[in-house]
């Protein structure tokens, strides 16, 4: 099947407007007769459910949490991008588009990214109208900060809890529709399969996570908004419940899975402390606005710090290596995430890491305290302030901007980051790969849509910070509600979809058979035993740097773990009750397949781009020496994989990428 991205013709700045002018619409009276299922109620799913219901469709929304407020979108900290140019620093729709395509290492679809940049400003207006408490500057305008990979300030924020505030905005919009009866909310329900009738998505099979009951739900279209697959690494910044099951189930029913190897390793996370750990904690990238990243310049100092014999505050300024400022002078500490992560790994691998494990670098705010403190002293008319006074005034400003992040760090590490530099290390975070979708956000299955982090569409090989919230809300509030109408206009005479059909019965049987298998298997090992082993293979061999030998080993090792899992997994408890181990078993079964496809995709792509770094593809000399080497001649395409049973047998379909509005060039932050 040829991949048709359905990108409209015409100049890029007119594509979305012209497209909306010519698509088919559903009139309000007919919308009342059309049902839509939305799986996932984070920012993408919540905004989509609320908007579709506001338009008049009947929406069924499903969350595996006890409330949409618990979606993992709540954990986003630093902000949301939009090209408002409030700062007057040269921002524009085109510049946001350019930065996003360049940040994604020229591996995204131009038309989708331009549309994202175009609707970004509307998102801010929508959220302000909902009461989202964005930070404001002295004059009362919304404030902005800068993020990695850009030269302007375009990130709107609410302290270090932007995701939470935006999610509450979407949740309040949902609640209004729940009260009106336009959204039927199913909390504590997990989607375990999609149902296709005559090739179209017509419903899902779910499990009520409290009673264990298996349910059939029908609709005229199904929207998947279930987030990313970062937990394939076991340790990640994702919530422990975040999983790939909904996306993987639709992949197995015909939706192509695109670019699984594009995974973001976030540079600013609290370092791992031991083997007993079950997740990692993110520290917002916004901290790099004011924090400077360094390691000791002398190996003996690094060793002394690792052994606890030396404190960072005892190392003189000239003996510190501010390596990002040294290597990337134009962007300094605000290089994109993939670049910052690899640079941290390189320093730690060379022996300069600064905690007991040798896997951490410093994020230091001392110079920000001085800078802000001196400015505040002038504002308050304090003549000849002492150093202590300056630091105190500066710390108050930092607390205002990032207070909850500092508090969180202190609770986890038991060190006061106002007094001693934070320690950070890269960790698995966001997934740029996901279900392949066309310009309408429809998968390769008719009537089956995928939005937010669950799809692949906007970020290419690397996501710029503060763009996940932008994409989730753009898809949910401003894109899907238009594009889905074009498809549903053919369904106005269809009537209710019956769940009493062979297709629903067959899908339900598949689900119950698998659950029965888990409950009856007489294994000896826990689900986590297998998940941890998968995570170790993924991090060691499909992590921040990849090579052919390791990727081939990873594929065979993951397959072996998967085969052992099906023989020896033990799931305690019963299926007719709340059973977290049973939930995990299904999710880990999916990760054990996805992990192998992930390694296969990374093996196929013998180039370095964004979050995918192949050791065989590195600049050998010149100003970019040691940096990622992209291969536009052979790999300027989206890898979309078709399911054929075993992950190793997946068939590759290529969507060739064209760049008419942005020149393809080496991505440099020097």
XYZ file of C-alpha atoms in Angstrom:
670
model
C 0.000 0.000 0.000
C 1.394 3.400 -0.996
C 1.512 5.836 1.891
C -0.643 8.821 0.980
C -0.015 11.635 3.433
C -2.937 13.608 1.905
C -1.031 16.878 2.190
C -3.020 19.582 0.351
C -1.530 21.298 -2.701
C -0.546 24.965 -2.771
C 1.826 27.265 -0.841
C 2.565 26.081 2.693
C 1.105 29.188 4.332
C -2.257 28.624 2.605
C -2.549 24.814 2.835
C -4.508 24.582 6.095
C -6.844 27.502 5.321
C -7.622 26.243 1.798
C -8.056 22.719 3.098
C -10.614 23.827 5.711
C -12.455 25.824 3.048
C -13.050 22.746 0.909
C -13.631 19.783 3.248
C -17.039 18.243 3.853
C -18.834 19.226 7.051
C -21.492 17.583 9.218
C -24.453 19.794 10.089
C -25.372 20.273 13.771
C -28.519 18.115 13.604
C -26.543 15.220 12.115
C -23.718 15.493 14.650
C -26.223 14.423 17.317
C -26.441 11.013 15.606
C -22.715 10.354 15.422
C -20.642 8.678 18.144
C -16.890 9.105 18.616
C -14.666 7.140 20.999
C -11.636 8.920 22.479
C -9.077 6.695 24.223
C -6.899 8.686 26.624
C -7.839 11.933 28.348
C -4.549 13.778 28.702
C -4.037 17.068 26.893
C -4.637 15.644 23.399
C -7.548 13.356 24.316
C -9.106 15.745 26.822
C -9.033 18.726 24.453
C -10.359 16.565 21.584
C -13.197 15.082 23.660
C -14.253 18.505 24.952
C -14.142 20.119 21.490
C -15.926 17.284 19.672
C -18.662 17.301 22.324
C -18.933 21.097 22.114
C -19.485 20.671 18.360
C -22.381 18.323 19.074
C -20.971 14.809 18.591
C -21.660 12.123 21.209
C -18.313 11.301 22.794
C -17.291 8.303 24.852
C -13.992 9.035 26.637
C -11.837 6.367 28.277
C -9.122 6.821 30.924
C -7.255 4.063 32.738
C -6.794 6.507 35.632
C -9.486 7.302 38.208
C -9.872 10.763 36.646
C -8.670 12.637 33.530
C -6.859 14.965 35.942
C -4.357 12.160 36.578
C -3.178 11.904 32.960
C 0.592 12.053 32.592
C 0.299 15.459 30.852
C 0.123 16.751 34.430
C 3.855 16.097 34.781
C 4.932 18.524 32.031
C 6.765 21.331 33.741
C 8.451 24.005 31.687
C 5.959 25.470 29.242
C 4.162 25.548 25.901
C 5.452 27.159 22.691
C 3.501 29.680 20.630
C 4.564 32.270 18.079
C 2.985 35.336 19.692
C 6.127 37.512 19.580
C 5.100 39.339 22.773
C 8.781 39.976 23.478
C 9.298 41.656 20.103
C 12.425 39.555 19.681
C 11.778 38.499 16.088
C 9.470 35.513 16.510
C 6.943 34.541 13.833
C 4.927 31.572 12.584
C 7.663 30.850 10.063
C 10.416 30.949 12.700
C 8.537 28.523 14.971
C 8.024 26.268 11.941
C 11.715 26.539 11.012
C 12.981 25.874 14.557
C 10.724 22.821 14.895
C 11.814 21.292 11.576
C 15.493 22.030 12.289
C 15.137 20.797 15.884
C 13.648 17.555 14.525
C 16.762 17.196 12.350
C 14.798 17.561 9.099
C 12.834 14.363 9.587
C 9.316 15.790 9.996
C 6.555 16.482 7.474
C 6.715 20.179 6.595
C 2.968 20.702 6.103
C 2.038 19.300 9.532
C 4.668 21.371 11.319
C 3.637 24.607 9.584
C 0.021 23.970 10.604
C 1.179 23.368 14.184
C 3.032 26.704 14.214
C 0.020 28.428 12.645
C -2.519 27.298 15.268
C -0.107 27.682 18.219
C -1.193 31.257 18.987
C -4.870 30.186 19.171
C -3.996 27.662 21.893
C -2.772 30.390 24.234
C -5.954 32.469 23.726
C -8.095 29.372 24.321
C -6.257 28.491 27.542
C -6.301 32.048 28.902
C -10.065 32.082 28.307
C -10.278 28.864 30.349
C -8.444 30.555 33.201
C -5.036 28.911 32.881
C -2.812 31.039 35.175
C 0.124 31.715 32.855
C 2.949 33.801 34.315
C 2.791 37.504 33.484
C 5.467 40.126 33.092
C 5.686 43.491 34.838
C 3.341 45.152 32.337
C 0.654 42.489 32.684
C 1.305 40.717 29.371
C 1.856 36.978 29.386
C 5.498 36.240 30.107
C 7.764 34.033 27.985
C 10.951 32.124 28.590
C 13.410 30.537 26.199
C 13.918 26.826 25.605
C 16.580 24.727 23.916
C 17.155 24.967 20.175
C 15.734 28.468 19.633
C 17.019 32.034 19.702
C 13.779 33.716 20.881
C 11.544 33.577 23.963
C 8.281 31.885 22.979
C 7.517 29.526 25.845
C 4.440 30.384 27.934
C 4.538 28.868 31.411
C 2.884 28.586 34.805
C 5.849 28.252 37.190
C 7.086 24.663 36.813
C 3.610 23.153 36.536
C 2.426 24.180 33.081
C 1.151 20.714 32.138
C -1.000 20.530 35.250
C -2.589 23.926 34.643
C -3.291 23.209 30.958
C -4.735 19.809 31.854
C -7.084 21.418 34.388
C -8.219 23.769 31.609
C -9.009 20.859 29.286
C -10.586 18.934 32.175
C -12.908 21.831 33.034
C -13.966 21.991 29.371
C -14.608 18.228 29.504
C -16.579 18.518 32.740
C -18.938 20.998 31.155
C -19.710 18.459 28.429
C -19.970 15.559 30.898
C -22.591 17.574 32.815
C -24.497 18.200 29.545
C -24.421 14.481 28.753
C -22.358 14.991 25.581
C -19.342 13.134 26.995
C -19.876 9.766 28.624
C -16.812 9.294 30.813
C -15.343 5.853 31.507
C -12.687 6.153 34.213
C -10.637 3.102 35.209
C -11.183 1.469 31.811
C -8.371 0.183 29.617
C -8.705 -0.315 25.875
C -7.458 -3.795 24.969
C -8.387 -3.965 21.272
C -9.928 -2.075 18.376
C -12.844 -3.512 16.385
C -12.926 -3.170 12.597
C -16.092 -3.679 10.540
C -15.706 -3.684 6.741
C -12.215 -2.248 7.141
C -13.357 0.710 9.262
C -12.712 1.275 12.972
C -16.108 0.875 14.617
C -15.392 0.345 18.286
C -13.147 -0.963 21.035
C -13.009 -3.713 23.643
C -12.214 -2.505 27.169
C -11.629 -3.967 30.598
C -13.186 -2.288 33.615
C -10.092 -2.168 35.820
C -12.097 -2.307 39.047
C -14.506 -5.183 38.337
C -12.530 -6.935 35.594
C -15.585 -6.841 33.324
C -14.896 -6.966 29.573
C -17.045 -4.459 27.647
C -17.866 -3.685 23.992
C -18.180 -0.061 22.903
C -19.113 1.061 19.393
C -18.744 4.351 17.511
C -18.491 5.782 14.017
C -14.819 6.707 14.578
C -12.132 5.932 17.143
C -9.462 8.388 18.327
C -6.337 7.131 20.113
C -4.675 9.691 22.404
C -2.868 7.376 24.791
C 0.603 8.934 24.959
C 4.063 7.555 24.241
C 6.031 4.361 24.783
C 9.011 5.618 26.849
C 8.392 2.918 29.468
C 9.763 0.334 27.028
C 13.013 1.314 28.832
C 11.464 0.399 32.234
C 13.149 3.411 33.852
C 11.869 6.638 32.314
C 10.403 9.983 33.322
C 6.941 8.660 32.389
C 4.384 7.716 35.015
C 4.670 4.011 35.790
C 1.234 3.402 34.306
C 2.086 5.066 30.978
C 2.049 2.369 28.315
C 1.840 1.595 24.612
C -1.038 -0.888 24.648
C -3.696 1.122 22.778
C -1.237 2.204 20.077
C 0.269 -1.275 19.781
C -3.144 -2.980 19.536
C -4.153 -0.757 16.623
C -0.757 -1.429 15.011
C -1.540 -5.140 15.151
C -4.898 -4.436 13.479
C -3.410 -2.594 10.501
C -2.215 0.859 11.630
C 1.393 1.381 10.579
C 3.876 2.250 13.337
C 6.340 4.987 12.350
C 9.904 5.753 13.446
C 9.915 3.782 16.738
C 13.667 4.485 17.119
C 13.096 8.255 17.513
C 13.035 8.507 21.287
C 14.000 11.513 23.317
C 16.520 11.197 26.080
C 15.940 14.267 28.273
C 19.193 15.811 29.566
C 17.753 17.297 32.746
C 16.632 14.456 35.039
C 17.455 13.470 38.591
C 20.171 10.777 38.368
C 19.445 7.128 39.081
C 20.301 6.161 42.649
C 20.177 2.352 42.562
C 18.770 -0.864 41.107
C 15.664 -0.741 43.311
C 14.314 2.340 41.511
C 11.070 2.106 39.534
C 10.996 5.472 37.727
C 13.026 8.623 37.111
C 12.097 12.237 37.791
C 12.301 15.047 35.275
C 13.664 18.477 36.105
C 12.296 21.003 33.620
C 14.471 22.099 30.714
C 13.445 25.664 31.596
C 16.035 25.442 34.392
C 18.712 25.644 31.692
C 17.642 29.261 31.115
C 19.288 30.192 34.392
C 21.356 27.154 35.379
C 24.826 26.577 33.924
C 25.924 23.000 33.290
C 29.441 21.925 34.235
C 31.738 19.143 35.371
C 35.199 19.401 36.956
C 37.869 20.166 34.359
C 40.401 17.974 36.196
C 39.867 14.229 36.467
C 41.332 14.149 40.010
C 38.622 16.611 41.167
C 35.918 14.443 39.597
C 37.301 11.350 41.380
C 37.393 13.211 44.718
C 33.754 14.282 44.255
C 32.710 10.696 43.397
C 34.376 9.491 46.612
C 32.706 12.234 48.690
C 36.021 13.947 49.550
C 35.268 17.227 47.732
C 32.239 19.494 47.406
C 31.331 21.244 44.127
C 31.378 24.623 45.867
C 35.060 24.007 46.708
C 36.078 23.834 43.031
C 37.440 27.122 41.730
C 35.822 28.711 38.678
C 38.898 28.120 36.481
C 38.766 24.390 37.289
C 35.212 23.975 35.999
C 34.347 22.860 32.471
C 31.140 24.539 31.261
C 31.205 22.082 28.385
C 27.989 23.150 26.570
C 29.106 26.782 26.530
C 32.539 25.603 25.333
C 31.265 23.332 22.544
C 28.165 25.251 21.385
C 28.837 28.972 21.919
C 25.819 30.218 19.889
C 23.262 28.316 22.015
C 25.275 27.484 25.152
C 23.210 25.709 27.816
C 20.124 25.962 25.603
C 21.121 23.479 22.912
C 18.388 20.973 21.988
C 17.830 17.972 24.211
C 19.512 15.328 22.075
C 22.685 17.420 21.798
C 22.774 18.203 25.541
C 22.157 14.550 26.470
C 24.948 13.161 24.307
C 27.351 15.841 25.575
C 26.576 14.852 29.207
C 27.073 11.162 28.397
C 30.388 11.926 26.690
C 31.725 13.761 29.775
C 30.526 11.053 32.188
C 31.882 8.240 29.991
C 35.237 10.056 30.037
C 35.223 9.831 33.853
C 34.115 13.363 34.791
C 30.717 12.419 36.314
C 29.945 13.934 39.723
C 28.017 11.477 41.877
C 28.902 8.088 43.365
C 27.833 6.250 40.194
C 29.794 8.675 37.992
C 26.583 9.369 36.062
C 25.702 12.996 36.760
C 26.695 16.557 35.863
C 26.054 19.801 37.725
C 23.298 22.324 36.985
C 24.456 25.392 38.853
C 22.427 28.545 39.645
C 25.127 30.529 41.489
C 25.681 33.016 38.643
C 21.891 33.506 38.215
C 21.605 34.366 41.924
C 24.284 37.036 41.395
C 22.763 38.386 38.164
C 19.204 38.672 39.477
C 20.386 39.792 42.923
C 22.333 42.760 41.545
C 19.378 43.756 39.378
C 16.999 43.566 42.360
C 19.360 45.579 44.556
C 19.302 48.362 41.949
C 15.488 48.181 41.645
C 15.118 48.421 45.448
C 17.702 51.186 45.709
C 20.059 49.182 47.942
C 23.484 50.879 47.868
C 26.588 48.656 48.218
C 24.698 45.441 49.017
C 26.686 42.644 50.645
C 27.240 39.389 48.737
C 24.803 37.646 51.114
C 22.118 40.254 50.360
C 22.673 39.875 46.586
C 22.398 36.076 46.768
C 19.257 36.289 48.907
C 17.563 38.697 46.471
C 18.582 36.528 43.512
C 17.320 33.353 45.150
C 13.917 34.974 45.673
C 13.606 35.567 41.906
C 14.634 31.980 41.112
C 12.105 30.722 43.676
C 9.390 32.744 41.972
C 10.250 31.213 38.594
C 11.042 27.612 39.523
C 10.173 27.219 43.217
C 8.243 23.951 43.003
C 11.048 22.331 40.946
C 13.658 23.196 43.582
C 11.348 21.863 46.283
C 10.835 18.606 44.373
C 14.582 18.157 43.878
C 15.272 18.688 47.590
C 12.618 16.133 48.585
C 14.121 13.473 46.324
C 17.865 14.114 46.763
C 17.833 15.564 50.317
C 20.144 18.407 49.250
C 19.233 22.089 49.070
C 19.779 23.218 45.444
C 19.931 26.856 46.559
C 23.145 26.001 48.425
C 24.744 23.263 46.332
C 24.379 22.734 42.557
C 21.719 20.310 41.306
C 22.904 17.021 39.844
C 21.293 15.895 36.585
C 21.700 13.070 34.064
C 19.864 12.110 30.857
C 16.830 9.797 31.032
C 14.270 8.405 28.600
C 11.459 10.906 28.204
C 9.284 11.557 25.137
C 8.777 9.390 22.057
C 8.767 11.134 18.686
C 7.868 7.889 16.924
C 4.349 6.496 17.090
C 1.393 5.535 14.973
C 1.685 6.805 11.378
C -1.010 9.351 10.463
C -1.784 11.432 7.378
C -2.479 15.184 7.270
C -5.967 14.470 8.672
C -4.421 12.616 11.648
C -5.995 9.381 10.349
C -4.010 6.143 10.551
C -3.813 3.568 7.752
C -7.143 2.204 9.059
C -10.231 4.143 7.943
C -11.996 5.942 10.784
C -9.116 5.341 13.201
C -7.332 8.524 14.293
C -4.288 9.073 16.468
C -3.322 12.358 18.159
C -0.749 13.786 20.560
C 2.356 11.854 21.588
C 0.807 8.585 20.394
C 1.291 9.633 16.746
C 4.550 10.386 14.941
C 3.602 13.503 13.073
C 5.312 16.726 14.098
C 8.670 16.370 15.805
C 10.829 14.388 13.392
C 13.836 12.813 15.091
C 13.927 15.158 18.098
C 11.298 17.205 19.918
C 12.125 20.711 20.997
C 11.175 21.418 24.600
C 7.678 22.872 25.200
C 6.386 21.456 21.903
C 4.610 18.373 23.316
C 1.935 20.456 25.022
C 1.637 22.541 21.852
C 1.117 19.467 19.643
C -1.336 17.753 22.011
C -3.563 20.818 22.272
C -3.233 21.753 18.589
C -4.367 18.249 17.567
C -7.220 18.166 20.086
C -8.597 21.707 19.978
C -7.871 22.863 16.431
C -6.995 20.086 13.964
C -8.890 16.845 14.603
C -12.305 18.524 15.089
C -12.058 19.765 11.468
C -10.490 16.754 9.804
C -12.692 14.111 11.439
C -15.815 15.847 10.091
C -14.609 15.275 6.542
C -14.645 11.512 7.204
C -17.835 11.422 9.300
C -19.860 13.310 6.682
C -20.286 9.894 4.985
C -21.784 8.407 8.165
C -24.814 10.635 8.657
C -27.164 7.844 7.490
C -25.324 4.942 9.114
C -27.263 4.927 12.391
C -26.069 3.353 15.652
C -23.280 0.796 15.290
C -24.305 -2.525 16.839
C -21.893 -4.289 19.197
C -23.753 -7.552 18.613
C -21.753 -8.614 15.547
C -19.173 -11.322 14.764
C -16.401 -8.681 14.620
C -17.053 -7.552 18.214
C -17.409 -11.156 19.411
C -14.116 -12.147 17.797
C -12.198 -9.167 19.233
C -13.671 -9.820 22.687
C -12.633 -13.487 22.506
C -9.044 -12.489 21.633
C -8.955 -10.250 24.698
C -10.465 -12.803 27.107
C -8.224 -15.606 25.812
C -5.124 -13.567 26.574
C -6.371 -12.638 30.052
C -7.190 -16.306 30.750
C -3.714 -17.295 29.599
C -2.085 -14.891 32.079
C -4.292 -16.057 34.946
C -3.681 -19.754 34.270
C 0.018 -19.682 33.385
C 2.032 -21.517 36.027
C 5.134 -19.359 35.767
C 7.678 -18.460 38.452
C 8.740 -14.894 37.570
C 6.961 -11.570 38.121
C 6.009 -9.206 35.305
C 8.556 -6.641 36.576
C 11.336 -9.236 36.334
C 10.858 -9.314 32.543
C 10.204 -5.566 32.210
C 13.475 -4.727 34.000
C 15.431 -7.127 31.784
C 13.880 -5.570 28.671
C 14.724 -2.089 29.985
C 18.363 -3.013 30.582
C 18.779 -4.336 27.015
C 17.055 -1.215 25.635
C 19.225 1.231 27.637
C 22.516 -0.616 27.088
C 22.087 -1.414 23.391
C 19.332 0.863 22.038
C 19.978 3.861 24.276
C 21.796 7.136 23.675
C 24.279 5.662 21.190
C 23.608 2.697 18.906
C 25.647 0.477 16.611
C 24.954 -2.437 14.277
C 26.445 -5.119 16.533
C 24.469 -4.027 19.620
C 21.208 -3.574 17.713
C 21.384 -7.097 16.276
C 22.132 -8.453 19.755
C 19.220 -6.428 21.181
C 16.780 -7.884 18.647
C 17.693 -11.478 19.494
C 17.893 -10.812 23.268
C 14.475 -9.121 23.341
C 12.982 -12.014 21.368
C 14.458 -14.475 23.882
C 13.078 -12.472 26.843
C 9.671 -12.394 25.123
C 9.619 -16.163 24.594
C 10.620 -16.726 28.214
C 7.944 -14.259 29.358
C 5.163 -16.257 27.689
C 6.452 -19.466 29.286
C 7.370 -18.296 32.770
C 5.375 -15.188 33.746
C 3.303 -15.436 36.910
C 0.255 -13.228 37.451
C -1.261 -13.526 40.967
C -4.820 -12.627 41.982
C -7.975 -12.959 39.913
C -9.250 -11.424 36.664
C -12.586 -10.367 38.231
C -11.151 -7.647 40.446
C -8.694 -4.801 40.406
C -5.429 -6.530 39.489
C -2.425 -4.311 38.803
C -0.203 -7.278 37.914
C -2.660 -8.378 35.231
C -2.746 -4.835 33.806
C 1.066 -4.748 33.773
C 1.317 -8.191 32.157
C -0.635 -7.072 29.089
C 1.374 -3.867 28.804
C 4.757 -5.575 29.165
C 3.716 -8.182 26.567
C 3.242 -5.254 24.159
C 6.549 -3.611 25.147
C 8.356 -6.904 24.464
C 7.153 -6.737 20.859
C 7.572 -2.976 20.458
C 11.137 -3.141 21.832
C 12.207 -5.517 19.081
C 10.600 -3.385 16.349
C 12.320 -0.353 17.922
C 15.734 -2.062 17.567
C 14.889 -3.192 14.011
C 14.003 0.395 13.037
C 17.241 1.701 14.607
C 19.214 -0.970 12.714
C 17.539 -0.070 9.410
C 18.352 3.634 9.802
C 22.125 3.761 9.365
C 22.406 7.506 9.952
C 22.491 9.766 12.983
C 19.584 12.176 13.317
C 18.116 13.810 16.395
C 17.522 11.311 19.194
C 18.766 8.447 16.993
C 22.571 8.387 17.149
C 24.440 5.711 15.198
C 28.114 5.415 16.139
C 28.864 4.530 12.508
C 27.533 7.902 11.346
C 29.561 10.705 12.919
C 31.231 13.806 11.434
C 34.933 12.904 11.145
C 36.445 16.384 10.803
C 35.729 20.083 10.365
C 33.850 22.340 12.811
C 31.165 19.652 13.406
C 33.682 16.916 14.296
C 32.129 14.316 16.624
C 28.555 15.510 15.951
C 25.730 13.487 14.375
C 26.045 12.895 10.611
C 22.719 12.803 8.788
C 22.356 10.964 5.462
C 19.747 12.796 3.382
C 20.542 10.832 0.232
C 19.441 7.486 1.669
C 17.238 8.204 4.686
C 15.073 11.260 3.972
C 11.915 9.302 4.736
C 9.527 8.272 7.469
C 9.845 4.564 8.305
C 6.310 3.189 8.618
C 6.178 -0.465 9.679
C 3.360 -2.868 8.823
C 2.632 -5.636 11.323
C 3.221 -9.159 10.049
C 3.271 -11.264 13.227
C 6.827 -11.373 14.575
C 8.394 -7.884 14.946
C 11.414 -9.089 12.942
C 9.074 -9.730 9.974
C 7.523 -6.236 9.932
C 7.409 -4.711 6.430
C 8.868 -1.243 5.860
C 6.863 1.383 3.962
C 8.561 4.706 3.239
C 6.957 8.121 3.198
C 9.454 10.254 1.297
C 9.906 13.682 2.895
C 10.056 16.789 0.740
C 11.449 20.149 1.837
C 10.210 23.017 -0.302
C 10.156 25.789 2.292
C 13.175 24.965 4.435
C 16.646 24.301 3.099
C 18.123 20.964 4.165
C 21.430 21.659 5.860
C 23.704 20.422 8.619
C 22.084 21.057 11.960
C 24.585 23.177 13.834
C 24.256 24.862 17.233
C 27.866 26.037 17.295
